[in-house]
Amino acid sequence: MTTYLQMLSTVTTDGLEMKLVKQKMPEPKPHEIVVKVEATPINPSDHGVMFGWADISKATSSGEGADRVLKAPLAPGGLSRMKARLDQDLPVGNEGAGTVVAAGSDEYAQSLMGKRVAVMGGGMYAGYRAVPAMSALPLPEDATARDGASCFVNPLTALCFIETMRGEDHSAIVHTAAASNLGQMLNRICQADGVDIVNIVRRQEQVDILKELGAKYIVNSSDDDFHMQLTDAIHATGATLGFDAIGGGDTASNILLAMEAAAARTPGAYSIYGSIKHKQVYSYGSLDFGPTILNRAYGMAWGVGGWLLPNFLAKAGMETAVRLRKRVADELHTTFKSHYTDEISLSDALDADIVKRYNAKKTGEKFLINPQL
Amino acid sequence: MTTYLQMLSTVTTDGLEMKLVKQKMPEPKPHEIVVKVEATPINPSDHGVMFGWADISKATSSGEGADRVLKAPLAPGGLSRMKARLDQDLPVGNEGAGTVVAAGSDEYAQSLMGKRVAVMGGGMYAGYRAVPAMSALPLPEDATARDGASCFVNPLTALCFIETMRGEDHSAIVHTAAASNLGQMLNRICQADGVDIVNIVRRQEQVDILKELGAKYIVNSSDDDFHMQLTDAIHATGATLGFDAIGGGDTASNILLAMEAAAARTPGAYSIYGSIKHKQVYSYGSLDFGPTILNRAYGMAWGVGGWLLPNFLAKAGMETAVRLRKRVADELHTTFKSHYTDEISLSDALDADIVKRYNAKKTGEKFLINPQL
């Protein structure tokens, strides 16, 4: 093999275009390894780089196999939001796993030859990928590439929610879109670590998924008494930190309202300016692209903000990252097990009909790309 | 004198009622002093406790002198926001100054007898007030009660904005409603301390006030090219922290947008998820009671939250508080000088016509209550 295919995403004033381009097989530098990518998941966090603010409901594709091209118009306001990436060919795919097929001269790089590793290197929607050997996570002997494909984004995000909770002096958390792959991992972590979690979902089917997992606090936002249920659960757990995957609308505001109402049930914790304890909701996703609406009826000790795994890890430092990665490897078959409903090729991933399916982010559906197909 | 008048604010399901009640002259405990209140300002931060979510445009008053009563209906949604204070008679007035007319047996309390002091004790809209001697700030010999009336709220708020900036690793700030009494103090502090400040105002008259003060960066939100002006000023100063007095609407969002646009001008500081440096806007006031609208088009490293002086001081600790209070006393006639346009009695302060005037919070207008009138 002297070439491989790589997926690129480009936004121009005309809209979004995604295609596969032929790249020359990389030569590893002394500290690098070349990984033959065998499994790479499509995470919600990949959609941001893949599609940006394009209107995927209007996406079309043309061509077959390596020549397939996906096009989509930009959503209203999309262009001004994507100025920073205009006309750049961006490689996509945050993480994946595969086999080390070439290694640089450094001893550690050489020691990984032939091993199966997981990588969070960006540009993983590609047949091959050269990365620093130090950045790869060697997988247990019995793990397939499929087993190790999602070692980083969801596991580290879930673990770092708990790190954030401890670092910012909270003792329990609220999570929205709680039946997701990430949400299920988070529940397993919370159960293992004795942390209370309030799960917010939108449908009974999602309540059932979490019940089966043994989740204690599950609140369905479609119920009429949602706000009271949420306040009760927050009062019972003492949660003052929320992680919100939805982003737009009044979800964050409603969580803060319930936290404030829960605080008001405890005499003494209240001043005329509202409860004293800081209440925080982090938005880590944008299932709803609309504006976030905050009615501010929760005193003065509140915050809302963006949360991004790489930014958190950069602040947390190397020691934390090493500790968390070790836990992921140790619990790969239990806590951090991912389920995939579809395994597709790079070309399939640019088929407009398939794109619309995985872009729907349906609970229980998760797509894996195998670039070797 | 065996009694004095105290202003109380009460919210019931029927609406807001404010009145003056006769109180018995307090006996100081050993560590306390009794202050004859001679000057106490009406700050925007007092309005919250005085009026809450009442509709002051519909306020009426009845009675004369000590019998005057102010009533106002609640604004839509006001009742649910004020549950925590329902049916409670709340004393009002955060700060003020006056003469020590009685003191407890402790040596320090005794040492203040006859002295003029400033106090931030709450319930200052009253003829007299017993407070711990340690909490009082003795005024310089040449300072009148009027000079010392506003020693705490605005001066400490302005100083604590700068403390927040340093503590959270920012190097310049953006401030809205920047021509206010607080905004002017903040500009004097920034000039003295070499901190860049971007002043956002709404009218040319406010631009002129700040120009005369020597402010370097003034942006008028009524100008057509406001967003570009703001981005330029933020780029020039490197401001990644804003303090917003307005609260409702898209002010905070627009500041974050401009910070993100400014960051995008610097190569390398950008990732596909937006600029890396955390951008923060604190809402410390609610000139606009409407919801805060965040369009989130500024990457993932952003935050919006409430900011309240007592909460900040509680976290900052005693050493910081002592240092800042000393600076206020030292610079009372310069940096922290307040100007008052009206001096009124407690009874005047409940006259509906006068209430509507000071509730308008017009730039340049500031009311002082003299409870001895």
XYZ file of C-alpha atoms in Angstrom:
746
model
C 0.000 0.000 0.000
C 1.404 3.389 -0.917
C -1.731 5.497 -0.556
C -4.861 5.602 1.587
C -8.142 7.525 1.691
C -8.802 10.373 4.109
C -12.119 12.131 4.749
C -12.066 15.936 4.540
C -14.722 18.529 5.383
C -14.687 21.944 3.734
C -16.981 24.913 4.301
C -17.080 27.616 1.647
C -19.507 30.463 1.044
C -21.320 27.971 -1.233
C -21.907 25.453 1.547
C -20.435 22.277 2.994
C -18.538 19.749 0.898
C -17.116 16.460 2.209
C -15.027 14.063 0.200
C -12.384 11.345 0.341
C -8.904 12.253 -0.883
C -5.964 9.988 -1.660
C -2.985 10.566 0.651
C 0.552 9.190 0.516
C 1.312 6.568 3.161
C 3.070 8.468 5.998
C 6.677 7.798 7.009
C 6.789 7.692 10.832
C 9.174 10.152 12.511
C 11.416 8.574 15.207
C 8.789 9.102 17.958
C 5.774 8.180 15.817
C 3.803 5.091 14.929
C 1.584 4.504 11.900
C -1.780 3.000 12.814
C -3.899 1.088 10.312
C -7.314 2.430 11.396
C -9.797 -0.438 11.734
C -12.593 1.123 13.795
C -13.506 4.768 14.403
C -16.848 5.858 15.878
C -19.077 8.713 14.774
C -19.591 10.653 17.990
C -21.858 13.679 18.380
C -18.655 15.659 18.975
C -17.450 14.644 15.494
C -20.546 16.135 13.890
C -19.357 19.623 14.822
C -16.216 19.348 12.708
C -17.870 17.259 9.987
C -20.983 19.331 9.411
C -20.552 22.580 11.360
C -23.656 24.748 10.897
C -24.747 23.041 7.659
C -28.360 21.999 7.092
C -27.960 18.222 6.881
C -31.673 17.709 6.228
C -30.903 19.152 2.769
C -27.702 17.133 2.179
C -27.167 15.337 -1.128
C -24.433 12.960 -2.272
C -23.058 12.002 -5.657
C -20.542 9.460 -6.982
C -19.708 6.021 -5.676
C -16.965 4.457 -3.576
C -13.867 6.635 -3.219
C -15.444 9.299 -5.454
C -18.501 9.929 -3.298
C -19.020 13.593 -2.380
C -21.496 14.957 0.154
C -22.861 18.476 -0.179
C -25.168 20.496 2.043
C -26.248 24.143 2.207
C -25.397 26.181 5.299
C -28.048 26.786 7.956
C -29.177 30.416 8.517
C -26.420 32.238 10.401
C -24.056 29.353 9.703
C -21.571 31.315 7.653
C -20.813 33.927 10.318
C -20.375 31.142 12.860
C -17.860 29.285 10.695
C -15.626 32.155 9.532
C -12.642 30.620 11.276
C -12.777 27.450 9.164
C -13.800 28.946 5.811
C -12.121 27.314 2.781
C -10.009 24.985 4.935
C -9.952 21.236 4.230
C -10.429 19.786 7.703
C -9.607 16.151 8.481
C -12.324 14.600 10.659
C -12.759 11.787 13.186
C -11.582 12.345 16.745
C -10.703 8.828 17.845
C -10.346 5.233 16.764
C -8.370 2.030 17.092
C -6.264 -0.180 14.886
C -2.978 -1.991 14.425
C 0.488 -0.456 14.465
C 1.978 -1.225 11.029
C 5.053 0.993 11.110
C 7.054 2.653 13.872
C 9.819 5.228 14.172
C 13.273 4.388 15.511
C 12.552 5.339 19.161
C 12.490 2.383 21.504
C 8.947 2.998 22.749
C 7.589 3.439 19.225
C 9.298 0.191 18.165
C 7.791 -1.636 21.166
C 4.290 -0.999 19.789
C 4.911 -2.636 16.362
C 2.107 -5.066 15.568
C 0.120 -4.102 18.689
C -3.469 -2.965 18.718
C -3.848 0.605 20.040
C -6.491 3.274 20.561
C -5.779 6.838 19.451
C -7.368 10.257 19.915
C -5.505 12.127 17.230
C -8.069 13.783 14.985
C -8.234 12.879 11.298
C -9.091 9.286 12.183
C -11.611 8.876 9.345
C -8.738 7.599 7.224
C -7.123 4.321 6.279
C -3.910 5.136 8.129
C -2.751 7.707 10.633
C 0.696 8.652 11.981
C 0.629 9.744 15.637
C 3.161 10.150 18.466
C 3.658 6.737 20.086
C 3.167 8.321 23.521
C -0.357 9.417 22.608
C -1.541 5.876 21.813
C -3.260 3.688 24.384
C -2.163 0.044 23.997
C -5.278 -2.145 24.230
C -5.573 -5.296 26.334
C -4.623 -8.496 24.435
C -8.234 -9.635 24.208
C -9.611 -6.354 22.841
C -10.573 -5.946 19.197
C -10.309 -2.622 17.369
C -14.078 -2.375 17.691
C -13.749 -2.821 21.477
C -11.160 -0.043 21.641
C -12.564 2.377 19.075
C -14.311 4.622 21.622
C -11.686 4.683 24.381
C -11.361 8.417 24.632
C -14.194 10.787 23.799
C -17.116 9.305 25.746
C -15.129 7.585 28.543
C -12.910 10.605 29.220
C -15.838 13.015 28.920
C -17.814 11.012 31.489
C -14.821 10.706 33.813
C -14.008 14.407 33.429
C -17.582 15.373 34.361
C -16.858 13.736 37.704
C -13.412 15.389 37.882
C -15.097 18.748 37.221
C -17.646 18.019 39.944
C -14.920 17.312 42.519
C -12.689 20.174 41.371
C -15.474 22.745 41.621
C -16.832 21.631 44.957
C -20.070 19.934 43.957
C -21.191 16.529 45.222
C -23.786 15.303 42.712
C -24.679 16.027 39.097
C -27.596 16.497 36.714
C -27.248 15.177 33.160
C -29.497 15.737 30.136
C -29.893 13.416 27.139
C -29.047 10.948 29.877
C -29.791 7.694 28.030
C -27.042 8.318 25.461
C -23.964 6.101 25.185
C -22.164 8.764 27.243
C -25.021 8.956 29.735
C -24.975 5.218 30.291
C -21.224 5.241 30.951
C -21.730 8.135 33.326
C -24.303 6.153 35.293
C -21.940 3.188 35.574
C -19.144 5.481 36.805
C -21.456 7.192 39.306
C -22.639 3.839 40.667
C -19.047 2.616 41.048
C -17.882 5.859 42.672
C -20.922 6.472 44.868
C -21.896 9.736 43.163
C -25.580 10.660 42.846
C -26.740 11.549 39.344
C -30.079 13.013 38.249
C -30.842 11.719 34.739
C -33.047 13.883 32.512
C -34.545 12.157 29.461
C -37.362 12.964 27.039
C -39.115 9.653 26.467
C -40.334 6.610 28.411
C -38.126 4.315 26.307
C -35.111 6.211 27.654
C -36.422 5.956 31.219
C -36.508 2.179 30.711
C -32.897 2.017 29.452
C -31.669 3.830 32.544
C -33.895 1.854 34.926
C -32.429 -1.372 33.595
C -28.999 0.098 34.287
C -30.029 0.633 37.923
C -30.220 4.432 37.783
C -31.924 5.850 40.885
C -32.994 9.314 39.749
C -34.621 9.498 36.326
C -36.783 12.456 35.319
C -38.787 12.575 32.098
C -39.062 16.116 30.733
C -42.236 15.133 28.876
C -44.085 14.544 32.151
C -46.472 17.268 33.310
C -44.855 17.477 36.723
C -41.331 17.487 35.292
C -40.246 20.594 37.184
C -41.440 19.193 40.528
C -39.827 15.792 39.838
C -36.584 17.513 38.941
C -36.667 19.704 42.040
C -37.328 16.653 44.226
C -34.434 14.721 42.687
C -32.089 17.688 42.996
C -33.156 18.205 46.590
C -32.572 14.518 47.363
C -29.112 14.478 45.782
C -27.927 18.008 46.552
C -26.819 18.385 42.928
C -25.568 21.896 42.115
C -23.813 20.999 38.856
C -25.432 20.100 35.534
C -24.050 18.903 32.197
C -26.316 19.693 29.275
C -26.033 18.098 25.837
C -28.904 20.124 24.386
C -27.526 23.658 24.508
C -30.393 25.634 23.005
C -33.697 26.531 24.666
C -34.440 26.720 28.370
C -32.994 23.403 29.585
C -30.059 24.961 31.443
C -32.337 27.641 32.890
C -34.839 25.021 34.074
C -32.095 23.047 35.810
C -30.907 26.199 37.594
C -34.509 27.020 38.565
C -34.932 23.563 40.084
C -31.607 23.888 41.924
C -32.741 27.219 43.347
C -36.118 25.801 44.349
C -34.363 22.856 46.000
C -32.044 25.226 47.882
C -35.052 27.214 49.103
C -36.300 24.102 50.924
C -33.298 24.282 53.251
C -33.661 27.116 55.782
C -30.643 29.352 56.150
C -29.073 28.669 52.794
C -31.052 31.591 51.382
C -30.400 35.318 51.164
C -32.609 37.941 49.596
C -30.366 37.676 46.535
C -31.034 33.931 46.287
C -29.242 30.833 47.496
C -25.566 31.281 48.350
C -24.148 28.020 46.960
C -22.921 28.363 43.383
C -25.097 26.555 40.855
C -23.531 25.696 37.505
C -24.692 24.178 34.232
C -22.154 23.340 31.526
C -23.284 23.019 27.943
C -21.125 20.358 26.273
C -23.261 19.733 23.196
C -25.712 21.408 20.845
C -28.487 18.946 20.065
C -30.528 22.162 19.797
C -28.662 24.854 17.815
C -31.087 27.585 18.948
C -30.144 30.261 21.480
C -29.841 29.456 25.172
C -32.550 31.297 27.102
C -31.816 32.136 30.759
C -34.573 33.749 32.810
C -32.146 34.442 35.692
C -34.818 33.693 38.346
C -32.272 31.841 40.457
C -30.513 34.504 42.444
C -26.971 35.609 41.748
C -24.873 32.488 42.485
C -25.174 30.743 39.138
C -23.172 30.120 36.014
C -23.674 28.693 32.545
C -20.818 27.944 30.176
C -19.299 25.786 27.498
C -17.457 22.597 28.401
C -15.028 20.899 26.037
C -12.964 17.814 26.816
C -9.636 18.989 25.308
C -9.883 22.312 27.160
C -10.610 20.492 30.422
C -7.773 17.992 29.943
C -5.320 20.800 29.131
C -6.181 22.445 32.466
C -6.284 19.188 34.448
C -2.723 18.249 33.503
C -0.817 15.100 32.528
C -1.154 13.263 35.843
C -4.951 13.324 35.678
C -4.957 12.312 32.012
C -2.720 9.287 32.720
C -4.865 8.206 35.681
C -8.094 8.449 33.673
C -6.677 6.649 30.632
C -5.520 3.789 32.835
C -9.034 3.449 34.225
C -10.500 3.335 30.722
C -8.119 0.542 29.675
C -8.815 -1.391 32.904
C -12.604 -1.151 32.522
C -12.862 -1.349 28.734
C -15.161 -4.385 28.761
C -17.398 -3.155 31.592
C -17.859 0.523 32.466
C -16.732 1.825 29.110
C -18.235 -0.763 26.783
C -19.820 0.832 23.698
C -22.487 -0.749 21.521
C -22.617 -0.105 17.781
C -25.668 -0.666 15.644
C -24.007 -0.071 12.272
C -20.535 -0.640 10.856
C -19.925 1.324 7.654
C -17.156 2.251 5.220
C -15.680 5.734 4.717
C -17.692 6.013 1.520
C -20.924 4.934 3.256
C -20.334 7.713 5.784
C -20.722 10.253 2.954
C -23.943 8.731 1.588
C -26.645 11.347 2.196
C -29.230 8.762 3.326
C -26.816 7.215 5.841
C -25.638 10.662 6.960
C -29.230 11.607 7.768
C -29.589 8.432 9.829
C -26.563 8.968 12.038
C -27.058 12.715 12.201
C -30.435 12.031 13.879
C -28.496 10.860 16.973
C -31.257 8.467 17.963
C -30.970 6.870 21.382
C -29.467 3.414 21.043
C -28.102 3.990 17.525
C -24.351 4.368 17.183
C -22.294 4.143 13.976
C -18.787 2.798 13.608
C -16.633 3.460 10.537
C -14.268 0.725 9.414
C -11.935 2.475 6.954
C -10.649 -0.896 5.762
C -14.055 -1.847 4.276
C -34.921 59.921 71.626
C -36.395 56.554 72.527
C -37.692 55.520 69.116
C -36.721 55.897 65.461
C -38.219 55.160 62.050
C -37.194 52.178 59.947
C -38.167 51.473 56.334
C -39.572 47.989 55.621
C -40.446 46.269 52.348
C -43.030 43.488 52.254
C -44.154 41.349 49.324
C -47.467 39.517 49.641
C -49.637 37.820 47.061
C -51.418 41.213 46.834
C -48.276 43.058 45.819
C -45.508 45.186 47.278
C -45.980 47.382 50.337
C -43.332 49.657 51.832
C -43.744 51.666 54.993
C -41.955 53.294 57.929
C -42.309 51.628 61.315
C -41.420 52.974 64.739
C -38.637 50.961 66.421
C -37.274 51.143 69.958
C -33.809 52.682 70.241
C -31.366 49.727 70.350
C -29.175 48.925 73.359
C -25.684 48.087 72.062
C -24.252 44.693 73.036
C -20.676 44.805 74.376
C -19.140 44.546 70.873
C -21.643 46.857 69.190
C -22.027 50.512 68.402
C -25.218 52.458 67.694
C -24.898 54.729 64.656
C -27.144 57.719 64.069
C -27.627 57.338 60.314
C -27.117 60.696 58.590
C -26.585 59.680 54.964
C -27.500 56.494 53.111
C -27.516 56.203 49.305
C -30.102 54.554 47.084
C -27.993 52.216 44.988
C -29.288 50.061 42.109
C -28.446 47.084 44.327
C -30.900 48.408 46.938
C -33.733 48.391 44.425
C -33.695 44.606 44.370
C -34.568 44.324 48.056
C -36.824 47.377 48.065
C -38.932 46.610 45.006
C -38.101 43.062 43.939
C -40.152 42.145 40.880
C -42.836 44.784 41.472
C -44.063 47.043 38.671
C -42.911 50.438 39.938
C -44.419 52.250 36.951
C -47.789 51.492 38.613
C -46.689 52.442 42.161
C -48.922 54.698 44.290
C -48.346 56.251 47.687
C -50.687 57.470 50.416
C -50.283 59.272 53.723
C -47.754 61.906 54.734
C -44.551 61.991 56.773
C -44.032 58.915 58.942
C -47.368 57.490 57.769
C -46.536 57.396 54.069
C -47.079 53.976 52.474
C -45.973 52.926 48.994
C -47.819 50.192 47.120
C -47.179 48.558 43.761
C -48.544 45.511 41.935
C -46.169 42.677 41.094
C -44.775 42.350 37.576
C -45.779 39.248 35.554
C -43.882 36.261 36.923
C -42.849 38.296 39.938
C -44.596 36.153 42.523
C -42.815 32.918 41.632
C -39.508 34.760 41.671
C -40.105 36.163 45.167
C -41.397 33.068 46.982
C -38.433 33.117 49.347
C -39.349 36.568 50.714
C -43.139 36.262 50.743
C -44.858 37.929 53.752
C -41.554 38.905 55.349
C -40.935 42.503 56.498
C -37.499 43.183 55.072
C -35.388 46.105 56.323
C -33.732 47.903 53.397
C -30.667 50.037 52.674
C -27.296 48.356 52.289
C -24.905 51.074 53.414
C -24.613 54.506 54.963
C -22.692 56.746 57.319
C -23.345 58.593 60.538
C -22.186 59.317 64.046
C -21.606 56.808 66.840
C -23.998 57.819 69.632
C -23.753 54.748 71.884
C -21.226 51.965 72.295
C -20.970 48.626 74.085
C -18.475 47.980 76.862
C -15.713 46.523 74.648
C -12.662 48.725 74.363
C -12.782 49.005 70.574
C -16.495 49.842 70.578
C -15.872 52.520 73.205
C -13.036 53.996 71.129
C -15.493 54.855 68.386
C -17.861 56.952 70.574
C -18.633 60.252 68.873
C -16.733 59.297 65.724
C -18.128 59.384 62.206
C -18.239 55.931 60.614
C -19.411 54.192 57.447
C -21.360 50.952 57.721
C -22.526 48.222 55.337
C -24.994 46.510 57.598
C -28.290 46.294 55.782
C -31.371 48.039 57.219
C -29.657 51.415 56.905
C -32.819 53.267 55.786
C -33.468 53.987 59.455
C -32.782 56.698 61.983
C -30.430 54.520 64.001
C -28.668 51.213 63.537
C -26.759 48.915 65.950
C -23.843 47.110 64.280
C -20.685 45.262 65.405
C -17.985 47.884 66.005
C -15.548 45.807 63.926
C -17.760 46.129 60.858
C -17.679 49.942 60.856
C -15.152 51.907 58.828
C -13.994 55.026 60.770
C -14.008 57.978 58.361
C -11.174 60.506 58.005
C -11.577 63.593 60.270
C -12.471 65.847 57.350
C -15.162 63.557 55.916
C -18.857 64.326 56.304
C -21.514 61.589 56.516
C -22.408 62.479 52.923
C -18.752 61.935 51.904
C -18.739 58.530 53.570
C -22.246 57.311 52.733
C -21.205 55.237 49.701
C -17.980 53.704 51.008
C -18.877 50.117 50.380
C -21.220 49.029 47.603
C -19.857 50.872 44.579
C -16.213 51.190 45.703
C -15.920 47.550 46.767
C -17.815 46.342 43.702
C -15.455 48.249 41.407
C -12.383 47.047 43.311
C -13.682 43.464 43.351
C -14.206 43.521 39.571
C -10.449 44.048 39.326
C -9.816 41.370 41.992
C -11.980 38.965 39.972
C -10.056 39.848 36.825
C -6.712 39.062 38.464
C -7.993 35.974 40.270
C -9.410 34.445 37.097
C -6.422 35.160 34.884
C -7.755 37.968 32.713
C -5.856 41.178 31.981
C -8.485 43.700 30.862
C -12.223 44.136 31.246
C -15.377 45.174 29.409
C -18.062 47.077 31.361
C -21.623 47.953 30.351
C -23.674 50.892 31.622
C -20.169 52.273 31.915
C -21.002 55.906 32.670
C -22.708 55.034 35.964
C -21.349 56.146 39.337
C -19.815 52.656 39.597
C -18.471 52.831 36.036
C -16.764 56.145 36.698
C -15.082 54.751 39.830
C -14.008 51.719 37.843
C -12.360 53.939 35.226
C -10.466 55.858 37.912
C -9.268 52.568 39.446
C -8.242 51.175 36.056
C -6.292 54.341 35.232
C -4.503 54.237 38.589
C -3.745 50.517 38.312
C -2.853 50.432 34.605
C -5.725 48.128 33.651
C -7.377 48.532 30.241
C -11.171 48.867 30.304
C -13.604 48.841 27.383
C -16.575 51.054 28.303
C -19.919 50.276 26.659
C -22.542 53.040 26.849
C -25.810 53.756 25.061
C -25.770 57.496 24.434
C -23.405 60.227 23.282
C -23.900 62.103 26.568
C -22.419 59.062 28.345
C -19.513 58.940 25.890
C -18.785 62.557 26.855
C -18.805 61.816 30.600
C -16.232 59.066 30.147
C -14.108 61.084 27.691
C -13.851 63.872 30.224
C -12.675 61.255 32.723
C -9.885 60.292 30.319
C -11.298 56.871 29.354
C -9.449 55.446 26.333
C -11.910 52.837 25.032
C -15.544 53.960 24.806
C -18.034 52.148 22.569
C -21.559 53.423 21.954
C -24.007 50.553 21.424
C -26.313 52.922 19.493
C -23.717 53.316 16.713
C -24.269 51.323 13.521
C -20.787 49.848 13.663
C -21.028 48.997 17.369
C -19.999 45.373 16.934
C -16.903 46.292 14.913
C -15.969 49.071 17.385
C -16.363 46.622 20.265
C -14.304 43.942 18.527
C -11.549 46.488 17.791
C -11.462 47.678 21.411
C -11.450 44.103 22.742
C -8.680 43.178 20.310
C -6.635 46.220 21.376
C -7.020 45.492 25.091
C -7.112 41.686 25.089
C -10.182 41.797 27.367
C -11.667 38.346 28.007
C -13.808 39.357 31.015
C -16.974 41.443 31.006
C -19.189 42.841 33.753
C -22.729 43.492 32.631
C -25.225 45.634 34.530
C -28.025 45.036 32.039
C -28.642 41.297 32.434
C -31.491 40.760 29.980
C -31.233 40.602 26.200
C -28.179 39.856 24.092
C -25.611 42.149 25.684
C -23.566 39.360 27.266
C -23.805 37.304 24.082
C -22.635 40.247 21.973
C -19.638 40.800 24.233
C -18.689 37.116 23.930
C -19.137 37.301 20.138
C -16.802 40.281 19.968
C -14.259 38.505 22.197
C -14.379 35.487 19.900
C -14.045 37.664 16.794
C -11.088 39.443 18.409
C -9.455 36.091 19.271
C -9.899 34.947 15.659
C -7.652 37.819 14.543
C -4.705 36.197 16.319
C -3.416 33.148 14.420
C -2.914 30.031 16.503
C -5.278 30.926 19.304
C -8.069 29.170 17.432
C -9.271 25.573 17.263
C -12.180 24.213 15.283
C -14.184 24.400 18.520
C -13.423 28.118 18.847
C -10.801 30.114 20.683
C -9.078 28.340 23.569
C -8.877 31.192 26.095
C -11.848 31.265 28.471
C -14.162 34.212 27.864
C -16.442 35.227 30.732
C -19.250 37.737 31.239
C -20.659 38.296 34.724
C -24.099 39.742 35.114
C -24.115 41.885 38.277
C -27.304 43.826 37.666
C -30.686 43.613 35.957
C -31.409 46.951 34.298
C -33.304 44.706 31.845
C -35.391 42.082 33.657
C -35.957 40.078 30.453
C -34.262 36.758 29.750
C -30.595 36.563 28.817
C -30.239 35.312 25.231
C -27.023 33.495 24.340
C -26.501 32.442 20.728
C -23.411 30.365 21.662
C -21.596 31.316 18.452
C -18.324 31.723 20.358
C -16.882 28.262 20.608
C -16.828 26.283 23.823
C -14.545 28.306 26.123
C -17.085 30.757 27.489
C -19.100 31.390 30.602
C -21.912 33.636 31.782
C -22.951 33.935 35.398
C -24.231 36.021 38.250
C -21.843 38.164 40.277
C -22.723 39.457 43.738
C -20.432 41.473 46.007
C -21.161 39.644 49.305
C -20.628 36.255 47.633
C -17.336 37.425 46.170
C -16.130 38.926 49.462
C -17.025 35.725 51.338
C -14.804 33.748 48.962
C -12.011 36.349 48.846
C -11.510 36.287 52.620
C -10.809 38.791 55.383
C -7.337 39.846 54.260
C -8.615 41.034 50.892
C -11.585 42.790 52.502
C -9.329 44.701 54.912
C -6.941 45.730 52.119
C -9.783 46.977 49.910
C -11.527 48.880 52.749
C -8.282 50.629 53.574
C -7.946 51.764 49.974
C -11.507 53.124 50.006
C -10.840 55.169 53.158
C -7.514 56.458 51.764
C -9.043 57.550 48.433
C -12.463 58.666 49.668
C -12.138 62.193 48.259
C -10.641 61.125 44.922
C -11.168 57.692 43.342
C -14.285 56.888 45.332
C -16.000 60.288 45.432
C -19.743 60.024 44.825
C -21.962 62.832 43.583
C -25.586 63.119 44.728
C -28.220 65.089 42.877
C -30.964 64.791 45.522
C -31.009 64.531 49.298
C -34.348 63.246 50.596
C -36.016 62.048 53.797
C -37.161 58.495 54.562
C -40.731 59.604 53.896
C -39.770 61.236 50.550
C -38.205 57.922 49.546
C -41.704 56.360 49.683
C -43.382 59.104 47.641
C -44.481 57.420 44.400
C -43.393 60.371 42.222
C -39.950 60.459 43.799
C -39.694 56.640 43.661
C -40.321 56.751 39.911
C -37.554 59.321 39.529
C -34.842 57.356 41.310
C -36.075 54.022 39.961
C -35.350 55.355 36.456
C -31.607 55.121 37.300
C -30.741 57.983 34.969
C -27.060 58.548 34.294
C -25.791 61.351 36.554
C -28.756 61.166 38.970
C -28.080 59.701 42.389
C -30.276 59.991 45.480
C -29.138 60.177 49.082
C -31.471 59.568 52.024
C -30.891 61.586 55.175
C -32.991 59.767 57.816
C -32.602 62.743 60.150
C -34.619 65.046 57.854
